[in-house]
Amino acid sequence: MITPANPSRQWRGVIEEYRDLLDLPPDTAAVTLREGGTPLVHSHWLSGLSGAEVWLKVEGDNPTCSFKDRGMTTAISLAVHEGAKAVVCASTGNTSASMAAYAARAGLTPLVLVPEGKIAAGKMAQAILHGAQIIMVRGNFDHCLTMAKELSWSYPVALVNSVNPARLEGQKTAAFEIVDFLGDAPDYHLLPVGNAGNIAAYWLGYTQYADLGRATKRPVMRGFQAAGAAPLVTGEPFPDPETKATAIRIGNPASWKLAEAARDESGGRFAAVTDEQILSAQRDLASRDGVFVEPASAAGIAGILQELAQGESYAGRRVVITVTGHGLKDTATALEAFGELVDVVVDADVEAAARAAGLA
Ligand SMILES: *Cc1c(COP(=O)(O)O)cnc(C)c1O
């Protein structure tokens, strides 16, 4: 490989940045797209509303535009280290997009199981272009995950869903980055929850940093699920989860126990938000803070808005909200609330444009 003149001028990806803190065999070569190192963006809008210091961890700024890349670099690197030739995952879209990209770099064959008709077009395009073999299943994500696990038991394919502990090792680096940037853990951490790997990974990361003395505390964890797919809120699996936030359309989260442990150990909680709240939070975040996220990613934003409306106070506290994936992944859902997109059409004439814009 060619050595650049100033390699330290570019973020190296989560394995090389945090290798000594990750539970990976030390000689594991990194399969990386330089994931992680995502911005923590101050939310003027939510800070103003709440009187808190609110930061957005913008995970759409990863190579395949969701946080899944953090766990995929570790899972695929380990799969290669262990001699795998093929990898499989069940996915609501982003895991398959990420797995396909990292498998392409590593020369592995990617096999994807997705629920029929429920994958956003952008995510499907990613998986297809990166060369995944895609199998649509007449069923939901939970059915796909069961099938992916059983395939990995009976055939020579490595499972890279977040039940694979290597995924959480990579994903916990988001908590490291937050503490490294802020200088300590925040008071609260809010995020969307689907299969619950991410909340488990954040808790792992915050706990590790507190144990190492790199943070003086751990945040209160608050997870938000879609009302139509809220098993951690009700305590019961949802046999037919339904929500427009397809990335969290999961009825029986694989990391259920770890998510409950994160809640209990942090004094946190889970709550549900409706699709209407999610989509309205998505639009407000885009138009007020300039951050365009996919619907599921707005669940934490909808969550803090709901809590503020219910009289909860975050005043004077430091809050981080993870926005998990990029808005361009699913433009169809984003635009549903808008009718005719642009109905102002003028001749190629400055005065006509000025009149139409109300300037003249
Ligand atoms: C995967 C995903 C989630 C849910 O994360 P879990 O680890 O399954 O709880 C939320 N938002 C987006 C954009 C995702 O891709």
mmCIF file of C-alpha atoms and ligand atoms in Angstrom:
data_model
loop_
_atom_site.group_PDB
_atom_site.id
_atom_site.type_symbol
_atom_site.label_atom_id
_atom_site.label_comp_id
_atom_site.label_asym_id
_atom_site.label_seq_id
_atom_site.Cartn_x
_atom_site.Cartn_y
_atom_site.Cartn_z
ATOM 1 C CA MET A 1 0.000 0.000 0.000
ATOM 2 C CA ILE A 2 1.169 3.555 -0.751
ATOM 3 C CA THR A 3 1.982 5.594 2.353
ATOM 4 C CA PRO A 4 0.560 9.123 2.190
ATOM 5 C CA ALA A 5 2.784 12.026 3.209
ATOM 6 C CA ASN A 6 0.600 13.069 6.176
ATOM 7 C CA PRO A 7 -1.405 10.039 7.292
ATOM 8 C CA SER A 8 -2.291 11.599 10.653
ATOM 9 C CA ARG A 9 -4.223 14.385 8.908
ATOM 10 C CA GLN A 10 -7.077 11.994 8.201
ATOM 11 C CA TRP A 11 -9.231 10.086 10.702
ATOM 12 C CA ARG A 12 -8.109 6.472 10.459
ATOM 13 C CA GLY A 13 -11.367 4.633 11.141
ATOM 14 C CA VAL A 14 -12.555 3.266 14.462
ATOM 15 C CA ILE A 15 -10.250 0.233 14.653
ATOM 16 C CA GLU A 16 -7.000 2.156 14.220
ATOM 17 C CA GLU A 17 -8.205 5.093 16.354
ATOM 18 C CA TYR A 18 -9.255 2.869 19.282
ATOM 19 C CA ARG A 19 -7.590 -0.496 18.703
ATOM 20 C CA ASP A 20 -6.257 -0.900 22.276
ATOM 21 C CA LEU A 21 -9.791 -0.459 23.659
ATOM 22 C CA LEU A 22 -11.483 -2.990 21.381
ATOM 23 C CA ASP A 23 -11.862 -6.672 22.161
ATOM 24 C CA LEU A 24 -10.401 -7.949 18.882
ATOM 25 C CA PRO A 25 -7.425 -10.256 18.269
ATOM 26 C CA PRO A 26 -4.499 -7.784 18.236
ATOM 27 C CA ASP A 27 -3.292 -8.816 14.780
ATOM 28 C CA THR A 28 -6.691 -8.306 13.106
ATOM 29 C CA ALA A 29 -6.131 -6.257 9.935
ATOM 30 C CA ALA A 30 -8.666 -3.451 9.617
ATOM 31 C CA VAL A 31 -11.120 -3.538 6.730
ATOM 32 C CA THR A 32 -12.057 0.119 6.833
ATOM 33 C CA LEU A 33 -13.707 2.957 4.936
ATOM 34 C CA ARG A 34 -12.527 5.383 7.659
ATOM 35 C CA GLU A 35 -15.841 5.197 9.456
ATOM 36 C CA GLY A 36 -16.498 7.064 12.708
ATOM 37 C CA GLY A 37 -15.020 10.438 13.602
ATOM 38 C CA THR A 38 -18.506 11.836 12.985
ATOM 39 C CA PRO A 39 -19.400 15.385 13.986
ATOM 40 C CA LEU A 40 -21.043 16.323 17.241
ATOM 41 C CA VAL A 41 -23.154 19.258 16.108
ATOM 42 C CA HIS A 42 -24.610 21.723 18.597
ATOM 43 C CA SER A 43 -28.395 21.981 18.210
ATOM 44 C CA HIS A 44 -29.255 25.650 18.571
ATOM 45 C CA TRP A 45 -32.918 24.774 18.138
ATOM 46 C CA LEU A 46 -33.210 22.111 20.843
ATOM 47 C CA SER A 47 -30.848 23.919 23.218
ATOM 48 C CA GLY A 48 -33.035 27.014 22.928
ATOM 49 C CA LEU A 49 -36.210 25.021 23.514
ATOM 50 C CA SER A 50 -34.932 23.082 26.502
ATOM 51 C CA GLY A 51 -32.433 25.352 28.230
ATOM 52 C CA ALA A 52 -30.028 22.418 27.979
ATOM 53 C CA GLU A 53 -26.813 22.062 26.004
ATOM 54 C CA VAL A 54 -28.009 19.698 23.263
ATOM 55 C CA TRP A 55 -25.585 17.997 20.884
ATOM 56 C CA LEU A 56 -26.414 15.851 17.860
ATOM 57 C CA LYS A 57 -24.126 12.907 17.090
ATOM 58 C CA VAL A 58 -24.578 12.895 13.325
ATOM 59 C CA GLU A 59 -24.070 9.287 12.287
ATOM 60 C CA GLY A 60 -25.342 9.862 8.757
ATOM 61 C CA ASP A 61 -21.813 11.192 8.142
ATOM 62 C CA ASN A 62 -20.415 7.667 8.045
ATOM 63 C CA PRO A 63 -19.216 6.063 4.774
ATOM 64 C CA THR A 64 -22.517 4.301 4.012
ATOM 65 C CA CYS A 65 -24.477 7.006 5.844
ATOM 66 C CA SER A 66 -25.472 5.211 9.051
ATOM 67 C CA PHE A 67 -23.793 4.202 12.321
ATOM 68 C CA LYS A 68 -23.806 0.574 11.144
ATOM 69 C CA ASP A 69 -20.350 1.149 9.605
ATOM 70 C CA ARG A 70 -18.771 1.350 13.072
ATOM 71 C CA GLY A 71 -19.780 -2.208 13.843
ATOM 72 C CA MET A 72 -19.277 -3.450 10.311
ATOM 73 C CA THR A 73 -15.587 -2.558 10.178
ATOM 74 C CA THR A 74 -14.992 -4.723 13.266
ATOM 75 C CA ALA A 75 -17.344 -7.554 12.225
ATOM 76 C CA ILE A 76 -15.967 -7.819 8.685
ATOM 77 C CA SER A 77 -12.346 -7.450 9.825
ATOM 78 C CA LEU A 78 -12.853 -10.287 12.293
ATOM 79 C CA ALA A 79 -14.673 -12.434 9.710
ATOM 80 C CA VAL A 80 -11.692 -12.063 7.352
ATOM 81 C CA HIS A 81 -9.283 -12.777 10.230
ATOM 82 C CA GLU A 82 -11.186 -15.994 10.928
ATOM 83 C CA GLY A 83 -11.101 -17.051 7.296
ATOM 84 C CA ALA A 84 -14.716 -16.408 6.246
ATOM 85 C CA LYS A 85 -15.466 -16.312 2.529
ATOM 86 C CA ALA A 86 -19.105 -15.182 2.756
ATOM 87 C CA VAL A 87 -21.151 -13.074 5.172
ATOM 88 C CA VAL A 88 -24.874 -12.908 5.855
ATOM 89 C CA CYS A 89 -27.175 -10.473 7.608
ATOM 90 C CA ALA A 90 -30.840 -9.758 8.148
ATOM 91 C CA SER A 91 -31.566 -6.118 7.599
ATOM 92 C CA THR A 92 -34.141 -3.369 7.577
ATOM 93 C CA GLY A 93 -31.775 -1.722 5.055
ATOM 94 C CA ASN A 94 -28.774 -0.058 6.654
ATOM 95 C CA THR A 95 -27.025 -3.183 7.881
ATOM 96 C CA SER A 96 -27.186 -4.621 4.375
ATOM 97 C CA ALA A 97 -25.884 -1.403 2.815
ATOM 98 C CA SER A 98 -22.975 -1.345 5.248
ATOM 99 C CA MET A 99 -22.208 -5.056 5.106
ATOM 100 C CA ALA A 100 -22.215 -5.031 1.309
ATOM 101 C CA ALA A 101 -19.741 -2.125 1.186
ATOM 102 C CA TYR A 102 -17.291 -3.661 3.669
ATOM 103 C CA ALA A 103 -17.659 -7.117 2.101
ATOM 104 C CA ALA A 104 -16.828 -5.571 -1.278
ATOM 105 C CA ARG A 105 -13.610 -4.101 0.137
ATOM 106 C CA ALA A 106 -12.677 -7.396 1.763
ATOM 107 C CA GLY A 107 -13.557 -9.571 -1.226
ATOM 108 C CA LEU A 108 -16.230 -11.475 0.686
ATOM 109 C CA THR A 109 -19.556 -12.581 -0.789
ATOM 110 C CA PRO A 110 -22.412 -10.647 0.874
ATOM 111 C CA LEU A 111 -25.792 -12.306 1.320
ATOM 112 C CA VAL A 112 -28.699 -10.186 2.552
ATOM 113 C CA LEU A 113 -32.147 -11.152 3.870
ATOM 114 C CA VAL A 114 -34.664 -8.302 3.870
ATOM 115 C CA PRO A 115 -38.394 -8.058 4.536
ATOM 116 C CA GLU A 116 -40.227 -7.858 1.202
ATOM 117 C CA GLY A 117 -41.285 -4.374 0.157
ATOM 118 C CA LYS A 118 -40.089 -2.622 3.340
ATOM 119 C CA ILE A 119 -36.640 -1.378 2.367
ATOM 120 C CA ALA A 120 -36.048 2.279 1.505
ATOM 121 C CA ALA A 121 -34.853 2.777 -2.081
ATOM 122 C CA GLY A 122 -31.539 4.415 -1.153
ATOM 123 C CA LYS A 123 -30.512 1.510 1.063
ATOM 124 C CA MET A 124 -31.527 -1.022 -1.562
ATOM 125 C CA ALA A 125 -29.471 0.853 -4.155
ATOM 126 C CA GLN A 126 -26.422 0.700 -1.878
ATOM 127 C CA ALA A 127 -26.709 -3.055 -1.297
ATOM 128 C CA ILE A 128 -27.224 -3.724 -5.015
ATOM 129 C CA LEU A 129 -24.370 -1.501 -6.207
ATOM 130 C CA HIS A 130 -21.953 -2.949 -3.656
ATOM 131 C CA GLY A 131 -22.761 -6.363 -5.083
ATOM 132 C CA ALA A 132 -24.896 -8.058 -2.450
ATOM 133 C CA GLN A 133 -27.025 -11.045 -3.266
ATOM 134 C CA ILE A 134 -30.397 -9.958 -1.934
ATOM 135 C CA ILE A 135 -33.142 -12.334 -0.881
ATOM 136 C CA MET A 136 -36.534 -10.875 -0.036
ATOM 137 C CA VAL A 137 -38.457 -12.666 2.655
ATOM 138 C CA ARG A 138 -42.245 -12.740 2.985
ATOM 139 C CA GLY A 139 -42.050 -11.749 6.618
ATOM 140 C CA ASN A 140 -40.626 -9.045 8.874
ATOM 141 C CA PHE A 141 -37.105 -8.300 10.149
ATOM 142 C CA ASP A 142 -37.474 -10.726 13.040
ATOM 143 C CA HIS A 143 -38.154 -13.599 10.603
ATOM 144 C CA CYS A 144 -35.134 -12.532 8.521
ATOM 145 C CA LEU A 145 -32.862 -12.531 11.580
ATOM 146 C CA THR A 146 -33.936 -16.027 12.612
ATOM 147 C CA MET A 147 -33.208 -17.257 9.080
ATOM 148 C CA ALA A 148 -29.822 -15.491 8.922
ATOM 149 C CA LYS A 149 -28.756 -17.082 12.225
ATOM 150 C CA GLU A 150 -29.813 -20.544 11.057
ATOM 151 C CA LEU A 151 -28.002 -20.110 7.730
ATOM 152 C CA SER A 152 -24.816 -19.231 9.624
ATOM 153 C CA TRP A 153 -25.153 -22.361 11.783
ATOM 154 C CA SER A 154 -25.652 -24.738 8.852
ATOM 155 C CA TYR A 155 -23.648 -23.185 5.998
ATOM 156 C CA PRO A 156 -20.209 -21.552 5.576
ATOM 157 C CA VAL A 157 -21.394 -17.948 6.003
ATOM 158 C CA ALA A 158 -20.494 -15.655 8.920
ATOM 159 C CA LEU A 159 -23.343 -13.756 10.611
ATOM 160 C CA VAL A 160 -22.694 -10.020 10.997
ATOM 161 C CA ASN A 161 -25.894 -8.861 12.685
ATOM 162 C CA SER A 162 -25.455 -7.129 16.039
ATOM 163 C CA VAL A 163 -25.892 -10.458 17.863
ATOM 164 C CA ASN A 164 -22.271 -10.812 16.704
ATOM 165 C CA PRO A 165 -20.332 -9.237 19.628
ATOM 166 C CA ALA A 166 -17.760 -7.753 17.228
ATOM 167 C CA ARG A 167 -20.482 -5.371 16.021
ATOM 168 C CA LEU A 168 -20.952 -3.863 19.477
ATOM 169 C CA GLU A 169 -17.171 -3.525 19.911
ATOM 170 C CA GLY A 170 -17.093 -1.215 16.903
ATOM 171 C CA GLN A 171 -20.289 0.622 17.724
ATOM 172 C CA LYS A 172 -19.184 1.500 21.260
ATOM 173 C CA THR A 173 -16.581 3.865 19.769
ATOM 174 C CA ALA A 174 -19.324 6.459 19.264
ATOM 175 C CA ALA A 175 -19.429 6.863 23.057
ATOM 176 C CA PHE A 176 -15.617 7.217 23.133
ATOM 177 C CA GLU A 177 -15.748 9.980 20.524
ATOM 178 C CA ILE A 178 -18.406 11.872 22.467
ATOM 179 C CA VAL A 179 -16.404 11.806 25.708
ATOM 180 C CA ASP A 180 -13.150 12.623 23.890
ATOM 181 C CA PHE A 181 -14.814 15.663 22.336
ATOM 182 C CA LEU A 182 -16.827 16.964 25.298
ATOM 183 C CA GLY A 183 -14.240 16.114 27.936
ATOM 184 C CA ASP A 184 -16.694 14.005 29.930
ATOM 185 C CA ALA A 185 -19.846 11.954 29.433
ATOM 186 C CA PRO A 186 -23.070 13.944 28.951
ATOM 187 C CA ASP A 187 -25.808 13.894 31.596
ATOM 188 C CA TYR A 188 -28.288 12.287 29.216
ATOM 189 C CA HIS A 189 -28.000 10.273 26.038
ATOM 190 C CA LEU A 190 -31.094 9.844 23.862
ATOM 191 C CA LEU A 191 -31.343 7.614 20.800
ATOM 192 C CA PRO A 192 -33.682 5.563 18.597
ATOM 193 C CA VAL A 193 -33.967 1.870 19.492
ATOM 194 C CA GLY A 194 -34.846 -0.983 17.143
ATOM 195 C CA ASN A 195 -32.892 -4.209 17.527
ATOM 196 C CA ALA A 196 -31.227 -2.516 20.528
ATOM 197 C CA GLY A 197 -27.607 -3.204 19.579
ATOM 198 C CA ASN A 198 -26.739 0.470 19.497
ATOM 199 C CA ILE A 199 -27.991 1.412 22.964
ATOM 200 C CA ALA A 200 -26.154 -1.648 24.305
ATOM 201 C CA ALA A 201 -22.973 -0.568 22.503
ATOM 202 C CA TYR A 202 -23.119 3.012 23.796
ATOM 203 C CA TRP A 203 -23.538 1.716 27.322
ATOM 204 C CA LEU A 204 -20.544 -0.563 26.850
ATOM 205 C CA GLY A 205 -18.468 2.386 25.614
ATOM 206 C CA TYR A 206 -19.524 4.801 28.351
ATOM 207 C CA THR A 207 -18.922 2.139 30.998
ATOM 208 C CA GLN A 208 -15.467 1.325 29.659
ATOM 209 C CA TYR A 209 -14.469 4.993 29.646
ATOM 210 C CA ALA A 210 -15.788 5.498 33.192
ATOM 211 C CA ASP A 211 -13.882 2.399 34.367
ATOM 212 C CA LEU A 212 -10.698 3.765 32.753
ATOM 213 C CA GLY A 213 -11.195 7.126 34.450
ATOM 214 C CA ARG A 214 -11.618 8.905 31.118
ATOM 215 C CA ALA A 215 -15.120 10.011 32.172
ATOM 216 C CA THR A 216 -16.286 10.945 35.666
ATOM 217 C CA LYS A 217 -19.804 9.561 35.107
ATOM 218 C CA ARG A 218 -22.093 7.690 32.753
ATOM 219 C CA PRO A 219 -25.168 9.281 31.172
ATOM 220 C CA VAL A 220 -28.803 8.447 31.804
ATOM 221 C CA MET A 221 -29.851 6.436 28.732
ATOM 222 C CA ARG A 222 -33.248 7.127 27.171
ATOM 223 C CA GLY A 223 -34.311 5.005 24.208
ATOM 224 C CA PHE A 224 -37.178 5.814 21.864
ATOM 225 C CA GLN A 225 -39.145 3.321 19.818
ATOM 226 C CA ALA A 226 -41.887 3.776 17.242
ATOM 227 C CA ALA A 227 -45.349 3.301 18.783
ATOM 228 C CA GLY A 228 -46.085 0.477 16.308
ATOM 229 C CA ALA A 229 -42.868 -1.359 17.228
ATOM 230 C CA ALA A 230 -42.284 -0.681 20.914
ATOM 231 C CA PRO A 231 -41.565 -4.007 22.647
ATOM 232 C CA LEU A 232 -39.106 -2.474 25.123
ATOM 233 C CA VAL A 233 -41.788 -0.034 26.218
ATOM 234 C CA THR A 234 -44.591 -2.575 26.669
ATOM 235 C CA GLY A 235 -42.353 -5.455 27.756
ATOM 236 C CA GLU A 236 -43.888 -7.770 25.128
ATOM 237 C CA PRO A 237 -42.720 -8.656 21.594
ATOM 238 C CA PHE A 238 -44.730 -7.107 18.743
ATOM 239 C CA PRO A 239 -45.616 -9.945 16.319
ATOM 240 C CA ASP A 240 -46.494 -7.492 13.511
ATOM 241 C CA PRO A 241 -44.371 -4.356 14.021
ATOM 242 C CA GLU A 242 -45.479 -1.440 11.855
ATOM 243 C CA THR A 243 -43.922 2.007 11.386
ATOM 244 C CA LYS A 244 -42.760 4.280 8.584
ATOM 245 C CA ALA A 245 -39.446 4.454 10.421
ATOM 246 C CA THR A 246 -38.404 1.183 8.763
ATOM 247 C CA ALA A 247 -34.957 1.067 10.411
ATOM 248 C CA ILE A 248 -36.646 0.488 13.787
ATOM 249 C CA ARG A 249 -39.500 -1.712 12.537
ATOM 250 C CA ILE A 250 -38.495 -4.571 14.839
ATOM 251 C CA GLY A 251 -40.822 -6.529 17.101
ATOM 252 C CA ASN A 252 -38.412 -8.682 19.087
ATOM 253 C CA PRO A 253 -35.036 -6.969 19.617
ATOM 254 C CA ALA A 254 -32.014 -9.277 19.692
ATOM 255 C CA SER A 255 -30.264 -7.189 22.377
ATOM 256 C CA TRP A 256 -33.364 -6.946 24.596
ATOM 257 C CA LYS A 257 -31.547 -7.978 27.802
ATOM 258 C CA LEU A 258 -28.550 -5.690 27.205
ATOM 259 C CA ALA A 259 -30.876 -2.780 26.456
ATOM 260 C CA GLU A 260 -32.786 -3.340 29.697
ATOM 261 C CA ALA A 261 -29.497 -3.515 31.577
ATOM 262 C CA ALA A 262 -28.427 -0.171 30.059
ATOM 263 C CA ARG A 263 -31.753 1.311 31.112
ATOM 264 C CA ASP A 264 -31.602 -0.066 34.653
ATOM 265 C CA GLU A 265 -27.928 0.652 35.349
ATOM 266 C CA SER A 266 -28.234 4.209 34.033
ATOM 267 C CA GLY A 267 -31.569 5.025 35.660
ATOM 268 C CA GLY A 268 -32.990 5.525 32.173
ATOM 269 C CA ARG A 269 -36.158 4.487 30.384
ATOM 270 C CA PHE A 270 -37.793 3.606 27.081
ATOM 271 C CA ALA A 271 -40.695 5.509 25.584
ATOM 272 C CA ALA A 272 -42.725 5.346 22.383
ATOM 273 C CA VAL A 273 -43.293 8.093 19.828
ATOM 274 C CA THR A 274 -45.826 7.983 16.991
ATOM 275 C CA ASP A 275 -44.939 8.075 13.300
ATOM 276 C CA GLU A 276 -46.507 11.515 13.145
ATOM 277 C CA GLN A 277 -44.177 12.773 15.877
ATOM 278 C CA ILE A 278 -41.184 11.122 14.208
ATOM 279 C CA LEU A 279 -41.861 12.614 10.764
ATOM 280 C CA SER A 280 -42.574 16.042 12.191
ATOM 281 C CA ALA A 281 -39.325 15.922 14.210
ATOM 282 C CA GLN A 282 -37.492 14.891 11.031
ATOM 283 C CA ARG A 283 -38.817 17.961 9.175
ATOM 284 C CA ASP A 284 -38.117 20.334 12.066
ATOM 285 C CA LEU A 285 -34.556 19.094 12.516
ATOM 286 C CA ALA A 286 -33.885 19.567 8.804
ATOM 287 C CA SER A 287 -35.423 23.037 8.579
ATOM 288 C CA ARG A 288 -34.161 24.403 11.921
ATOM 289 C CA ASP A 289 -30.773 22.794 12.503
ATOM 290 C CA GLY A 290 -29.855 21.921 8.914
ATOM 291 C CA VAL A 291 -29.484 18.224 9.692
ATOM 292 C CA PHE A 292 -31.390 15.850 7.376
ATOM 293 C CA VAL A 293 -31.881 12.411 8.889
ATOM 294 C CA GLU A 294 -33.934 9.386 7.924
ATOM 295 C CA PRO A 295 -37.252 8.849 9.751
ATOM 296 C CA ALA A 296 -36.000 6.316 12.328
ATOM 297 C CA SER A 297 -33.119 8.636 13.155
ATOM 298 C CA ALA A 298 -35.540 11.326 14.283
ATOM 299 C CA ALA A 299 -37.025 9.141 17.043
ATOM 300 C CA GLY A 300 -34.690 10.612 19.665
ATOM 301 C CA ILE A 301 -35.590 14.135 18.542
ATOM 302 C CA ALA A 302 -39.303 13.277 18.713
ATOM 303 C CA GLY A 303 -38.514 11.815 22.127
ATOM 304 C CA ILE A 304 -37.018 14.944 23.664
ATOM 305 C CA LEU A 305 -39.823 17.063 22.188
ATOM 306 C CA GLN A 306 -42.402 14.722 23.741
ATOM 307 C CA GLU A 307 -40.685 14.829 27.112
ATOM 308 C CA LEU A 308 -40.441 18.625 27.082
ATOM 309 C CA ALA A 309 -44.155 18.792 26.191
ATOM 310 C CA GLN A 310 -44.861 16.498 29.157
ATOM 311 C CA GLY A 311 -43.065 18.908 31.483
ATOM 312 C CA GLU A 312 -39.741 17.085 31.789
ATOM 313 C CA SER A 313 -36.837 19.480 32.397
ATOM 314 C CA TYR A 314 -33.386 19.179 30.873
ATOM 315 C CA ALA A 315 -32.470 22.760 31.799
ATOM 316 C CA GLY A 316 -28.802 23.278 32.562
ATOM 317 C CA ARG A 317 -27.896 19.718 31.605
ATOM 318 C CA ARG A 318 -25.745 18.377 28.799
ATOM 319 C CA VAL A 319 -27.631 16.128 26.380
ATOM 320 C CA VAL A 320 -26.429 14.090 23.403
ATOM 321 C CA ILE A 321 -28.944 12.767 20.883
ATOM 322 C CA THR A 322 -27.751 10.279 18.291
ATOM 323 C CA VAL A 323 -29.249 10.769 14.857
ATOM 324 C CA THR A 324 -28.501 7.397 13.350
ATOM 325 C CA GLY A 325 -28.695 7.688 9.554
ATOM 326 C CA HIS A 326 -28.851 10.095 6.632
ATOM 327 C CA GLY A 327 -32.069 11.541 5.223
ATOM 328 C CA LEU A 328 -31.150 10.794 1.613
ATOM 329 C CA LYS A 329 -31.585 7.093 2.292
ATOM 330 C CA ASP A 330 -35.359 7.430 2.186
ATOM 331 C CA THR A 331 -36.538 10.487 0.317
ATOM 332 C CA ALA A 332 -39.933 8.962 -0.493
ATOM 333 C CA THR A 333 -41.062 8.906 3.151
ATOM 334 C CA ALA A 334 -39.506 12.324 3.812
ATOM 335 C CA LEU A 335 -41.538 13.907 1.024
ATOM 336 C CA GLU A 336 -44.866 12.212 1.789
ATOM 337 C CA ALA A 337 -46.062 15.168 3.850
ATOM 338 C CA PHE A 338 -45.477 17.591 0.982
ATOM 339 C CA GLY A 339 -47.948 17.792 -1.892
ATOM 340 C CA GLU A 340 -46.870 19.253 -5.229
ATOM 341 C CA LEU A 341 -43.160 19.682 -4.438
ATOM 342 C CA VAL A 342 -42.451 22.915 -6.269
ATOM 343 C CA ASP A 343 -45.426 24.638 -7.870
ATOM 344 C CA VAL A 344 -43.794 27.959 -8.729
ATOM 345 C CA VAL A 345 -42.638 28.013 -12.338
ATOM 346 C CA VAL A 346 -41.571 31.206 -14.111
ATOM 347 C CA ASP A 347 -40.017 32.175 -17.433
ATOM 348 C CA ALA A 348 -36.219 32.684 -17.483
ATOM 349 C CA ASP A 349 -36.633 36.293 -16.387
ATOM 350 C CA VAL A 350 -35.222 38.011 -13.279
ATOM 351 C CA GLU A 351 -38.275 40.197 -12.687
ATOM 352 C CA ALA A 352 -40.583 37.189 -12.883
ATOM 353 C CA ALA A 353 -38.466 35.365 -10.283
ATOM 354 C CA ALA A 354 -38.409 38.456 -8.052
ATOM 355 C CA ARG A 355 -42.207 38.802 -8.263
ATOM 356 C CA ALA A 356 -42.708 35.095 -7.546
ATOM 357 C CA ALA A 357 -40.358 35.338 -4.543
ATOM 358 C CA GLY A 358 -42.217 38.376 -3.181
ATOM 359 C CA LEU A 359 -39.146 40.594 -3.591
ATOM 360 C CA ALA A 360 -40.742 42.973 -6.058
HETATM 361 C C1 LIG B 1 -30.104 0.129 12.793
HETATM 362 C C2 LIG B 1 -30.708 1.475 12.925
HETATM 363 C C3 LIG B 1 -31.402 1.880 14.078
HETATM 364 C C4 LIG B 1 -31.656 0.975 15.234
HETATM 365 O O1 LIG B 1 -30.495 0.587 15.884
HETATM 366 P P1 LIG B 1 -30.521 -0.721 16.805
HETATM 367 O O2 LIG B 1 -29.112 -0.990 17.124
HETATM 368 O O3 LIG B 1 -31.141 -1.790 15.948
HETATM 369 O O4 LIG B 1 -31.389 -0.412 17.968
HETATM 370 C C5 LIG B 1 -31.878 3.174 14.139
HETATM 371 N N1 LIG B 1 -31.718 4.026 13.121
HETATM 372 C C6 LIG B 1 -31.056 3.676 11.993
HETATM 373 C C7 LIG B 1 -30.906 4.668 10.902
HETATM 374 C C8 LIG B 1 -30.533 2.392 11.856
HETATM 375 O O5 LIG B 1 -29.899 2.056 10.731
#
